[in-house]
């Protein structure tokens, strides 16, 4: 009997899969019936939702919820998959029945789950964004008289009720887009005649579907891709019909189209709307029934004045002036050509250079067709660049779609990967070189600067004429194929894949797959860019068979699931970019790609590192920031001795690294990762201190994994360390910090009662930001006897400190060493339940740079500024009258302080004060700021009306003086977040 039990168990184990096999084999027909029934239910729900949307979207200012759009797209995809599966089942072999039976049951679950998710209880639409109220960035008009005349003519037509459709035409580079942008902004600012001004950038040869997509984005609605043009047009028509007094501007139209085909109501007296377009072709205006306005070229005088201005010829030699005038004439009074060529000659002082420039310019303008002449003018400027690298930089810009804003950092990464930027002594030097090149091209007007709020998000854009010229120049020899942003659904046919091809860009299309028999014979190709083809799921193995010269392969932002084995044979590959390929699971061995210098797997779907990674001895850049990676084997990183950039943080909660593995990477300039503990971190710190050079940027977490806002771009890291659940007191593994550290976060750590207990902070002379959170041992920020200095510290945040009672162990001005926090600008304390008083007058006086004070959710806080109980004014060596002045304070936030009675008992003079926020402070009945005069920069006082009316005032006119700045706010709608100010 003892033997029988295991035997039966073995039999059960063997028979169970056999039983499932026969179950799936016999049940195909039944499963298909169930699947079709479930699919019919899904289709009914989809039809019901679309019917509701047809009604809801008729309301003005409404747009489809993104979750609803996502569900509809998913439903369409599932319906398509089931149709394909049905065809496969119809053609299946007998021996494949079990396979399809299992596949059908899985699909049934998918259909059923998606049907359940479509049970939307709430409304399907939300209020549309007010994007049409945004002022467009533009430049000043060039050629004041001509440009002003063109602009005023257009303005008069807009103000004329009898003129409904207006077309502005003129040759490329004449200033049509600049003029229409200024009109757009003027409509927003100067008149109430129109309620909506909508801007649509068309670019050349857009189909009706593409026009519908662009218009839908401009008015803030989503259009399902699977719907017919007629249905989409009906929805857009209904949406725009609700927008009375609307100006619709289509910029850069290349082909005439019927308004009703797109879904645009015909402008008329009933809707009081206008339609404006710009184009290079007068025939487009004529065929669309527009009143034509020609954007004229500059007069010769205006052209010369503009040339003098842009070439900085305020003081010009009499020998050069006649030559310069001839050069200006060659620009044919075209603003774009004048600006471009004038700046290319800026600083040239020798007459021989001017004569040579004139001769080259005359030679480049043979053939007088308008468009060819413009391209030739731009080609002159292109050829005039003194560095072939700059021309190659322009070529990389031209690989992006037309009218595309390119992030500078992304572009420089491409220039590095493509070898346009030579190998430099450091990565920072390479980026500095890249920025210098882009600056030079911007100054030459071959690139345009796109201004963004964030310095980290600077962008450039290439004028479409310049792009046309660059592609034309480099495409003559068939070495270039650029079809980016053209909404391709398939790769170009074999006629385009010539042996001479060197660079191919198919970025930002809708290519879903590559036929299995396609194997281009491209024996010279060096760059292949397939990024942002979100539908691309598969590349067949033969595709790369004849691309042995390939150096840069970009498949980022695709849905590719596995790389073909032929990748392993690309022995010259130097950059393999797979960023955000979230579905990628399989990468073949990389051991033969010994020339690979950059491997980007950020947010790729891989669960383990690629085989052969340790053999990539030339690798400079490795990004493994992906949450799917299950573990990081020891011993791999230490073999990649040439690494300059290593990013492992966020690979997974368990993907930690050892200090000695990173310490041996002596060329490392940028690092992001997580060390196991303080000991491993100290090994890393000691290694960089002994070699006298630390990484330029790092983002390091030590101890347990803790979520954090992580910037993916290595150039945005700074020098940041976060300690989580570590013991950082004195001992064998006492914390050692890098000398150049700029930002330090201490979270849920033990072993210190104040910052002064961390001895290594004495060496952190560059520390600018410090945050301490959930550290129950911390009672004070510093001690009176400490020599620790925080002269560089700009931001201090104390968050959720259970036992924190005071900034200083010994309160008072004397407790703070001179200049200890002399540069502190922002101070925030949040959820510290036992602190009662924040500053003494003397302490606040020494914080003379402090501009932001934020105190939130401290239930025992009674005073923001108050005398210590152990000291009196007479004992102070500081003149107390000075403590009433704090000239730098700009922002004061007090939130949820139920026991707060006083900000300060005396009067505070804060000339720079801009914002006061007070919520949840019922006992605070006085604000200490002087009304004589009111702070000159004061912008607003945010609080509840109840609290405002309860205030007591020291002077009779005080409330009247401050009343204009008060704004009543409802506290339930306010969100107090962990802000880094």
Short mmCIF file of N, CA, C and O in Angstrom, two decimals, residues 232-337:
data_model
loop_
_atom_site.label_atom_id
_atom_site.label_comp_id
_atom_site.label_asym_id
_atom_site.label_seq_id
_atom_site.Cartn_x
_atom_site.Cartn_y
_atom_site.Cartn_z
N UNK A 232 -16.49 59.91 -38.60
CA UNK A 232 -15.61 60.84 -37.89
C UNK A 232 -15.97 62.28 -38.24
O UNK A 232 -15.97 63.17 -37.38
N UNK A 233 -16.25 62.51 -39.52
CA UNK A 233 -16.61 63.86 -39.97
C UNK A 233 -17.90 64.32 -39.30
O UNK A 233 -18.03 65.48 -38.90
N UNK A 234 -18.86 63.40 -39.17
CA UNK A 234 -20.14 63.76 -38.54
C UNK A 234 -19.94 64.17 -37.09
O UNK A 234 -20.55 65.13 -36.60
N UNK A 235 -19.07 63.46 -36.38
CA UNK A 235 -18.82 63.78 -34.98
C UNK A 235 -18.12 65.14 -34.85
O UNK A 235 -18.46 65.94 -33.97
N UNK A 236 -17.11 65.36 -35.69
CA UNK A 236 -16.42 66.65 -35.65
C UNK A 236 -17.36 67.79 -36.02
O UNK A 236 -17.33 68.86 -35.41
N UNK A 237 -18.20 67.55 -37.03
CA UNK A 237 -19.16 68.57 -37.47
C UNK A 237 -20.07 68.97 -36.31
O UNK A 237 -20.30 70.16 -36.05
N UNK A 238 -20.61 67.96 -35.60
CA UNK A 238 -21.51 68.24 -34.48
C UNK A 238 -20.79 68.99 -33.36
O UNK A 238 -21.36 69.88 -32.72
N UNK A 239 -19.53 68.63 -33.14
CA UNK A 239 -18.75 69.29 -32.08
C UNK A 239 -18.49 70.76 -32.44
O UNK A 239 -18.70 71.66 -31.62
N UNK A 240 -18.05 71.01 -33.68
CA UNK A 240 -17.70 72.38 -34.08
C UNK A 240 -18.95 73.23 -34.25
O UNK A 240 -18.92 74.45 -34.04
N UNK A 241 -20.04 72.59 -34.61
CA UNK A 241 -21.30 73.32 -34.81
C UNK A 241 -21.73 74.04 -33.53
O UNK A 241 -22.40 75.07 -33.59
N UNK A 242 -21.34 73.47 -32.39
CA UNK A 242 -21.71 74.09 -31.10
C UNK A 242 -20.82 75.28 -30.77
O UNK A 242 -21.10 76.02 -29.83
N UNK A 243 -19.70 75.44 -31.50
CA UNK A 243 -18.76 76.53 -31.22
C UNK A 243 -19.11 77.73 -32.10
O UNK A 243 -18.64 77.85 -33.24
N UNK A 244 -19.90 78.60 -31.63
CA UNK A 244 -20.24 79.81 -32.36
C UNK A 244 -19.07 80.79 -32.32
O UNK A 244 -18.21 80.73 -31.44
N UNK A 245 -19.05 81.70 -33.27
CA UNK A 245 -18.01 82.74 -33.31
C UNK A 245 -16.61 82.12 -33.24
O UNK A 245 -15.81 82.44 -32.37
N UNK A 246 -16.34 81.23 -34.15
CA UNK A 246 -15.09 80.46 -34.12
C UNK A 246 -14.21 80.83 -35.30
O UNK A 246 -14.69 81.01 -36.42
N UNK A 247 -12.89 80.97 -35.06
CA UNK A 247 -11.91 81.13 -36.13
C UNK A 247 -11.08 79.86 -36.19
O UNK A 247 -10.43 79.49 -35.22
N UNK A 248 -11.10 79.20 -37.31
CA UNK A 248 -10.36 77.96 -37.51
C UNK A 248 -9.20 78.24 -38.45
O UNK A 248 -9.39 78.66 -39.59
N UNK A 249 -7.97 78.06 -37.97
CA UNK A 249 -6.76 78.38 -38.73
C UNK A 249 -6.03 77.09 -39.08
O UNK A 249 -5.63 76.34 -38.20
N UNK A 250 -5.87 76.84 -40.38
CA UNK A 250 -5.10 75.70 -40.86
C UNK A 250 -3.81 76.24 -41.47
O UNK A 250 -3.82 76.93 -42.49
N UNK A 251 -2.69 75.89 -40.85
CA UNK A 251 -1.39 76.40 -41.30
C UNK A 251 -0.67 75.37 -42.15
O UNK A 251 -0.62 74.19 -41.81
N UNK A 252 -0.09 75.82 -43.25
CA UNK A 252 0.75 75.01 -44.13
C UNK A 252 -0.06 73.92 -44.84
O UNK A 252 0.21 72.73 -44.73
N UNK A 253 -1.08 74.35 -45.60
CA UNK A 253 -1.91 73.42 -46.37
C UNK A 253 -1.29 73.25 -47.76
O UNK A 253 -0.95 74.23 -48.42
N UNK A 254 -1.19 72.00 -48.20
CA UNK A 254 -0.57 71.72 -49.50
C UNK A 254 -1.56 71.23 -50.55
O UNK A 254 -1.26 71.24 -51.73
N UNK A 255 -2.71 70.76 -50.12
CA UNK A 255 -3.71 70.27 -51.07
C UNK A 255 -5.08 70.77 -50.65
O UNK A 255 -5.39 70.83 -49.46
N UNK A 256 -5.90 71.11 -51.63
CA UNK A 256 -7.26 71.55 -51.33
C UNK A 256 -8.09 70.37 -50.84
O UNK A 256 -7.85 69.22 -51.21
N UNK A 257 -9.05 70.64 -49.98
CA UNK A 257 -9.94 69.60 -49.47
C UNK A 257 -11.32 70.21 -49.23
O UNK A 257 -11.47 71.43 -49.10
N UNK A 258 -12.32 69.37 -49.19
CA UNK A 258 -13.68 69.80 -48.91
C UNK A 258 -13.88 69.89 -47.40
O UNK A 258 -13.60 68.93 -46.67
N UNK A 259 -14.34 71.03 -46.92
CA UNK A 259 -14.54 71.21 -45.49
C UNK A 259 -15.46 70.14 -44.92
O UNK A 259 -15.21 69.60 -43.84
N UNK A 260 -16.55 69.83 -45.63
CA UNK A 260 -17.51 68.86 -45.09
C UNK A 260 -16.93 67.46 -45.00
O UNK A 260 -17.34 66.66 -44.16
N UNK A 261 -15.93 67.13 -45.86
CA UNK A 261 -15.30 65.81 -45.79
C UNK A 261 -14.54 65.64 -44.48
O UNK A 261 -14.48 64.54 -43.92
N UNK A 262 -13.95 66.72 -44.01
CA UNK A 262 -13.21 66.67 -42.75
C UNK A 262 -14.15 66.75 -41.56
O UNK A 262 -13.92 66.12 -40.51
N UNK A 263 -15.25 67.48 -41.72
CA UNK A 263 -16.18 67.66 -40.61
C UNK A 263 -16.24 69.09 -40.14
O UNK A 263 -16.57 69.35 -38.98
N UNK A 264 -15.92 70.04 -41.04
CA UNK A 264 -15.92 71.46 -40.69
C UNK A 264 -17.16 72.12 -41.27
O UNK A 264 -17.37 72.08 -42.49
N UNK A 265 -18.02 72.71 -40.44
CA UNK A 265 -19.20 73.41 -40.97
C UNK A 265 -18.77 74.57 -41.87
O UNK A 265 -17.78 75.25 -41.60
N UNK A 266 -19.51 74.78 -42.93
CA UNK A 266 -19.21 75.89 -43.83
C UNK A 266 -19.42 77.21 -43.08
O UNK A 266 -20.48 77.46 -42.51
N UNK A 267 -18.39 78.06 -43.01
CA UNK A 267 -18.55 79.35 -42.31
C UNK A 267 -19.66 80.18 -42.94
O UNK A 267 -19.75 80.27 -44.17
N UNK A 268 -20.48 80.77 -42.10
CA UNK A 268 -21.58 81.56 -42.61
C UNK A 268 -22.12 82.49 -41.56
O UNK A 268 -21.64 82.54 -40.42
N UNK A 269 -23.17 83.24 -41.92
CA UNK A 269 -23.75 84.21 -41.00
C UNK A 269 -24.41 83.54 -39.80
O UNK A 269 -24.49 84.11 -38.72
N UNK A 270 -24.85 82.27 -39.99
CA UNK A 270 -25.55 81.60 -38.88
C UNK A 270 -24.60 81.22 -37.76
O UNK A 270 -24.93 81.33 -36.58
N UNK A 271 -23.38 80.76 -38.10
CA UNK A 271 -22.44 80.39 -37.03
C UNK A 271 -21.38 81.46 -36.75
O UNK A 271 -20.60 81.33 -35.82
N UNK A 272 -21.36 82.51 -37.57
CA UNK A 272 -20.46 83.65 -37.37
C UNK A 272 -19.01 83.20 -37.23
O UNK A 272 -18.25 83.71 -36.40
N UNK A 273 -18.62 82.20 -38.04
CA UNK A 273 -17.28 81.64 -37.95
C UNK A 273 -16.45 82.02 -39.17
O UNK A 273 -16.98 82.46 -40.19
N UNK A 274 -15.15 81.79 -39.04
CA UNK A 274 -14.21 82.09 -40.13
C UNK A 274 -13.29 80.89 -40.33
O UNK A 274 -12.99 80.15 -39.40
N UNK A 275 -12.83 80.73 -41.56
CA UNK A 275 -11.84 79.70 -41.88
C UNK A 275 -10.66 80.38 -42.55
O UNK A 275 -10.82 81.10 -43.53
N UNK A 276 -9.46 80.16 -42.00
CA UNK A 276 -8.24 80.79 -42.52
C UNK A 276 -7.22 79.69 -42.80
O UNK A 276 -7.06 78.77 -41.98
N UNK A 277 -6.55 79.76 -43.92
CA UNK A 277 -5.49 78.81 -44.21
C UNK A 277 -4.27 79.56 -44.73
O UNK A 277 -4.37 80.67 -45.25
N UNK A 278 -3.10 78.93 -44.56
CA UNK A 278 -1.88 79.42 -45.21
C UNK A 278 -1.35 78.31 -46.10
O UNK A 278 -1.47 77.12 -45.80
N UNK A 279 -0.79 78.70 -47.22
CA UNK A 279 -0.30 77.73 -48.19
C UNK A 279 0.76 78.38 -49.06
O UNK A 279 0.85 79.61 -49.13
N UNK A 280 1.54 77.54 -49.70
CA UNK A 280 2.50 78.07 -50.67
C UNK A 280 1.90 78.14 -52.07
O UNK A 280 2.54 78.64 -52.98
N UNK A 281 0.71 77.59 -52.22
CA UNK A 281 0.11 77.44 -53.55
C UNK A 281 -1.17 78.25 -53.65
O UNK A 281 -2.15 77.99 -52.95
N UNK A 282 -1.20 79.22 -54.57
CA UNK A 282 -2.40 80.06 -54.74
C UNK A 282 -3.58 79.22 -55.21
O UNK A 282 -4.74 79.52 -54.91
N UNK A 283 -3.30 78.12 -55.92
CA UNK A 283 -4.36 77.26 -56.42
C UNK A 283 -5.18 76.64 -55.29
O UNK A 283 -6.37 76.38 -55.44
N UNK A 284 -4.55 76.39 -54.17
CA UNK A 284 -5.26 75.84 -53.01
C UNK A 284 -6.32 76.83 -52.52
O UNK A 284 -7.46 76.45 -52.25
N UNK A 285 -5.95 78.10 -52.44
CA UNK A 285 -6.91 79.13 -52.02
C UNK A 285 -8.07 79.20 -53.01
O UNK A 285 -9.24 79.28 -52.61
N UNK A 286 -7.75 79.17 -54.31
CA UNK A 286 -8.76 79.28 -55.34
C UNK A 286 -9.75 78.12 -55.28
O UNK A 286 -10.97 78.31 -55.31
N UNK A 287 -9.23 76.90 -55.18
CA UNK A 287 -10.07 75.71 -55.19
C UNK A 287 -10.90 75.57 -53.91
O UNK A 287 -11.94 74.91 -53.92
N UNK A 288 -10.47 76.20 -52.84
CA UNK A 288 -11.23 76.13 -51.59
C UNK A 288 -12.14 77.34 -51.40
O UNK A 288 -12.77 77.49 -50.36
N UNK A 289 -12.22 78.20 -52.42
CA UNK A 289 -13.14 79.31 -52.37
C UNK A 289 -12.78 80.38 -51.36
O UNK A 289 -13.66 81.03 -50.78
N UNK A 290 -11.50 80.58 -51.14
CA UNK A 290 -11.04 81.57 -50.15
C UNK A 290 -10.75 82.90 -50.83
O UNK A 290 -10.33 82.96 -51.99
N UNK A 291 -10.95 83.96 -50.05
CA UNK A 291 -10.46 85.27 -50.48
C UNK A 291 -8.94 85.22 -50.38
O UNK A 291 -8.40 84.87 -49.33
N UNK A 292 -8.25 85.55 -51.45
CA UNK A 292 -6.81 85.37 -51.50
C UNK A 292 -6.07 86.60 -51.01
O UNK A 292 -6.38 87.72 -51.41
N UNK A 293 -5.09 86.35 -50.15
CA UNK A 293 -4.17 87.40 -49.69
C UNK A 293 -2.76 86.88 -49.93
O UNK A 293 -2.38 85.84 -49.39
N UNK A 294 -2.01 87.60 -50.73
CA UNK A 294 -0.65 87.17 -51.01
C UNK A 294 0.31 87.76 -49.99
O UNK A 294 0.31 88.97 -49.76
N UNK A 295 1.11 86.89 -49.37
CA UNK A 295 2.17 87.36 -48.48
C UNK A 295 3.34 87.79 -49.34
O UNK A 295 4.02 86.97 -49.94
N UNK A 296 3.50 89.10 -49.43
CA UNK A 296 4.48 89.66 -50.37
C UNK A 296 5.90 89.51 -49.84
O UNK A 296 6.13 89.46 -48.63
N UNK A 297 6.82 89.49 -50.78
CA UNK A 297 8.23 89.55 -50.42
C UNK A 297 8.56 90.94 -49.90
O UNK A 297 7.80 91.90 -50.09
N UNK A 298 9.71 91.06 -49.26
CA UNK A 298 10.15 92.36 -48.76
C UNK A 298 10.55 93.26 -49.93
O UNK A 298 10.92 92.79 -51.01
N UNK A 299 10.46 94.54 -49.71
CA UNK A 299 11.03 95.47 -50.68
C UNK A 299 12.55 95.40 -50.58
O UNK A 299 13.11 94.86 -49.62
N UNK A 300 13.24 95.90 -51.58
CA UNK A 300 14.70 95.84 -51.56
C UNK A 300 15.27 96.61 -50.38
O UNK A 300 16.26 96.18 -49.76
N UNK A 301 14.65 97.72 -50.04
CA UNK A 301 15.12 98.50 -48.89
C UNK A 301 14.93 97.71 -47.60
O UNK A 301 15.83 97.68 -46.75
N UNK A 302 13.75 97.10 -47.44
CA UNK A 302 13.50 96.30 -46.24
C UNK A 302 14.44 95.10 -46.17
O UNK A 302 14.95 94.75 -45.10
N UNK A 303 14.68 94.48 -47.33
CA UNK A 303 15.58 93.33 -47.37
C UNK A 303 16.99 93.73 -46.95
O UNK A 303 17.65 93.03 -46.18
N UNK A 304 17.46 94.89 -47.44
CA UNK A 304 18.80 95.34 -47.09
C UNK A 304 18.89 95.70 -45.61
O UNK A 304 19.85 95.33 -44.92
N UNK A 305 17.87 96.40 -45.10
CA UNK A 305 17.88 96.75 -43.68
C UNK A 305 17.88 95.50 -42.79
O UNK A 305 18.57 95.44 -41.77
N UNK A 306 17.10 94.50 -43.22
CA UNK A 306 17.07 93.25 -42.46
C UNK A 306 18.42 92.54 -42.53
O UNK A 306 18.92 92.00 -41.53
N UNK A 307 19.03 92.54 -43.69
CA UNK A 307 20.34 91.91 -43.87
C UNK A 307 21.39 92.58 -42.99
O UNK A 307 22.19 91.92 -42.32
N UNK A 308 21.37 93.91 -42.97
CA UNK A 308 22.31 94.66 -42.13
C UNK A 308 22.11 94.31 -40.66
O UNK A 308 23.08 94.11 -39.91
N UNK A 309 20.85 94.22 -40.24
CA UNK A 309 20.55 93.92 -38.84
C UNK A 309 21.05 92.52 -38.45
O UNK A 309 21.71 92.36 -37.43
N UNK A 310 20.76 91.52 -39.26
CA UNK A 310 21.10 90.15 -38.91
C UNK A 310 22.58 89.84 -39.09
O UNK A 310 23.12 88.96 -38.42
N UNK A 311 23.25 90.56 -40.00
CA UNK A 311 24.68 90.34 -40.19
C UNK A 311 25.52 91.28 -39.32
O UNK A 311 26.76 91.23 -39.38
N UNK A 312 24.83 92.12 -38.52
CA UNK A 312 25.52 93.08 -37.63
C UNK A 312 26.48 93.98 -38.42
O UNK A 312 27.67 94.10 -38.09
N UNK A 313 25.94 94.60 -39.47
CA UNK A 313 26.75 95.48 -40.32
C UNK A 313 26.46 96.95 -40.03
O UNK A 313 26.37 97.77 -40.95
N UNK A 314 26.30 97.29 -38.76
CA UNK A 314 26.00 98.68 -38.41
C UNK A 314 27.11 99.61 -38.87
O UNK A 314 26.87 100.74 -39.32
N UNK A 315 28.34 99.16 -38.69
CA UNK A 315 29.49 99.91 -39.19
C UNK A 315 30.13 99.05 -40.26
O UNK A 315 30.68 97.98 -39.97
N UNK A 316 30.06 99.47 -41.52
CA UNK A 316 30.50 98.62 -42.62
C UNK A 316 31.53 99.35 -43.47
O UNK A 316 31.41 100.55 -43.73
N UNK A 317 32.55 98.62 -43.85
CA UNK A 317 33.62 99.19 -44.69
C UNK A 317 33.06 99.57 -46.06
O UNK A 317 32.24 98.85 -46.62
N UNK A 318 33.49 100.71 -46.61
CA UNK A 318 33.01 101.11 -47.95
C UNK A 318 33.41 100.12 -49.03
O UNK A 318 32.77 100.06 -50.08
N UNK A 319 34.46 99.29 -48.78
CA UNK A 319 34.85 98.28 -49.77
C UNK A 319 33.93 97.08 -49.73
O UNK A 319 33.74 96.40 -50.74
N UNK A 320 33.33 96.81 -48.55
CA UNK A 320 32.49 95.64 -48.39
C UNK A 320 31.04 95.93 -48.72
O UNK A 320 30.32 95.06 -49.23
N UNK A 321 30.60 97.16 -48.51
CA UNK A 321 29.18 97.49 -48.65
C UNK A 321 28.60 97.12 -50.01
O UNK A 321 27.53 96.48 -50.07
N UNK A 322 29.24 97.47 -51.13
CA UNK A 322 28.63 97.10 -52.42
C UNK A 322 28.55 95.58 -52.63
O UNK A 322 27.59 95.09 -53.22
N UNK A 323 29.56 94.86 -52.10
CA UNK A 323 29.52 93.39 -52.23
C UNK A 323 28.39 92.83 -51.38
O UNK A 323 27.64 91.96 -51.81
N UNK A 324 28.27 93.37 -50.15
CA UNK A 324 27.21 92.91 -49.24
C UNK A 324 25.84 93.17 -49.83
O UNK A 324 24.92 92.35 -49.68
N UNK A 325 25.68 94.31 -50.52
CA UNK A 325 24.39 94.61 -51.15
C UNK A 325 24.07 93.59 -52.25
O UNK A 325 22.92 93.19 -52.42
N UNK A 326 25.09 93.17 -52.97
CA UNK A 326 24.88 92.15 -54.00
C UNK A 326 24.50 90.81 -53.36
O UNK A 326 23.66 90.08 -53.89
N UNK A 327 25.14 90.48 -52.24
CA UNK A 327 24.80 89.25 -51.52
C UNK A 327 23.35 89.31 -51.07
O UNK A 327 22.58 88.35 -51.22
N UNK A 328 22.93 90.47 -50.54
CA UNK A 328 21.55 90.62 -50.08
C UNK A 328 20.58 90.47 -51.24
O UNK A 328 19.50 89.89 -51.09
N UNK A 329 20.96 90.99 -52.43
CA UNK A 329 20.07 90.86 -53.59
C UNK A 329 19.87 89.40 -53.98
O UNK A 329 18.82 89.02 -54.47
N UNK A 330 20.94 88.59 -53.80
CA UNK A 330 20.83 87.18 -54.16
C UNK A 330 19.82 86.44 -53.28
O UNK A 330 19.38 85.34 -53.63
N UNK A 331 19.43 87.03 -52.16
CA UNK A 331 18.45 86.40 -51.26
C UNK A 331 17.02 86.61 -51.74
O UNK A 331 16.07 86.10 -51.12
N UNK A 332 16.87 87.37 -52.83
CA UNK A 332 15.58 87.52 -53.50
C UNK A 332 14.50 88.05 -52.58
O UNK A 332 13.33 87.70 -52.72
N UNK A 333 14.89 88.88 -51.60
CA UNK A 333 13.94 89.54 -50.70
C UNK A 333 13.11 88.55 -49.87
O UNK A 333 12.03 88.88 -49.37
N UNK A 334 13.59 87.34 -49.76
CA UNK A 334 12.89 86.31 -48.98
C UNK A 334 13.41 86.35 -47.54
O UNK A 334 14.60 86.13 -47.31
N UNK A 335 12.54 86.63 -46.54
CA UNK A 335 13.01 86.78 -45.16
C UNK A 335 13.83 85.59 -44.65
O UNK A 335 14.87 85.78 -44.04
N UNK A 336 13.37 84.38 -44.90
CA UNK A 336 14.09 83.21 -44.40
C UNK A 336 15.49 83.14 -44.98
O UNK A 336 16.46 82.90 -44.27
N UNK A 337 15.61 83.37 -46.30
CA UNK A 337 16.92 83.32 -46.93
C UNK A 337 17.82 84.44 -46.43
O UNK A 337 19.00 84.24 -46.18
#
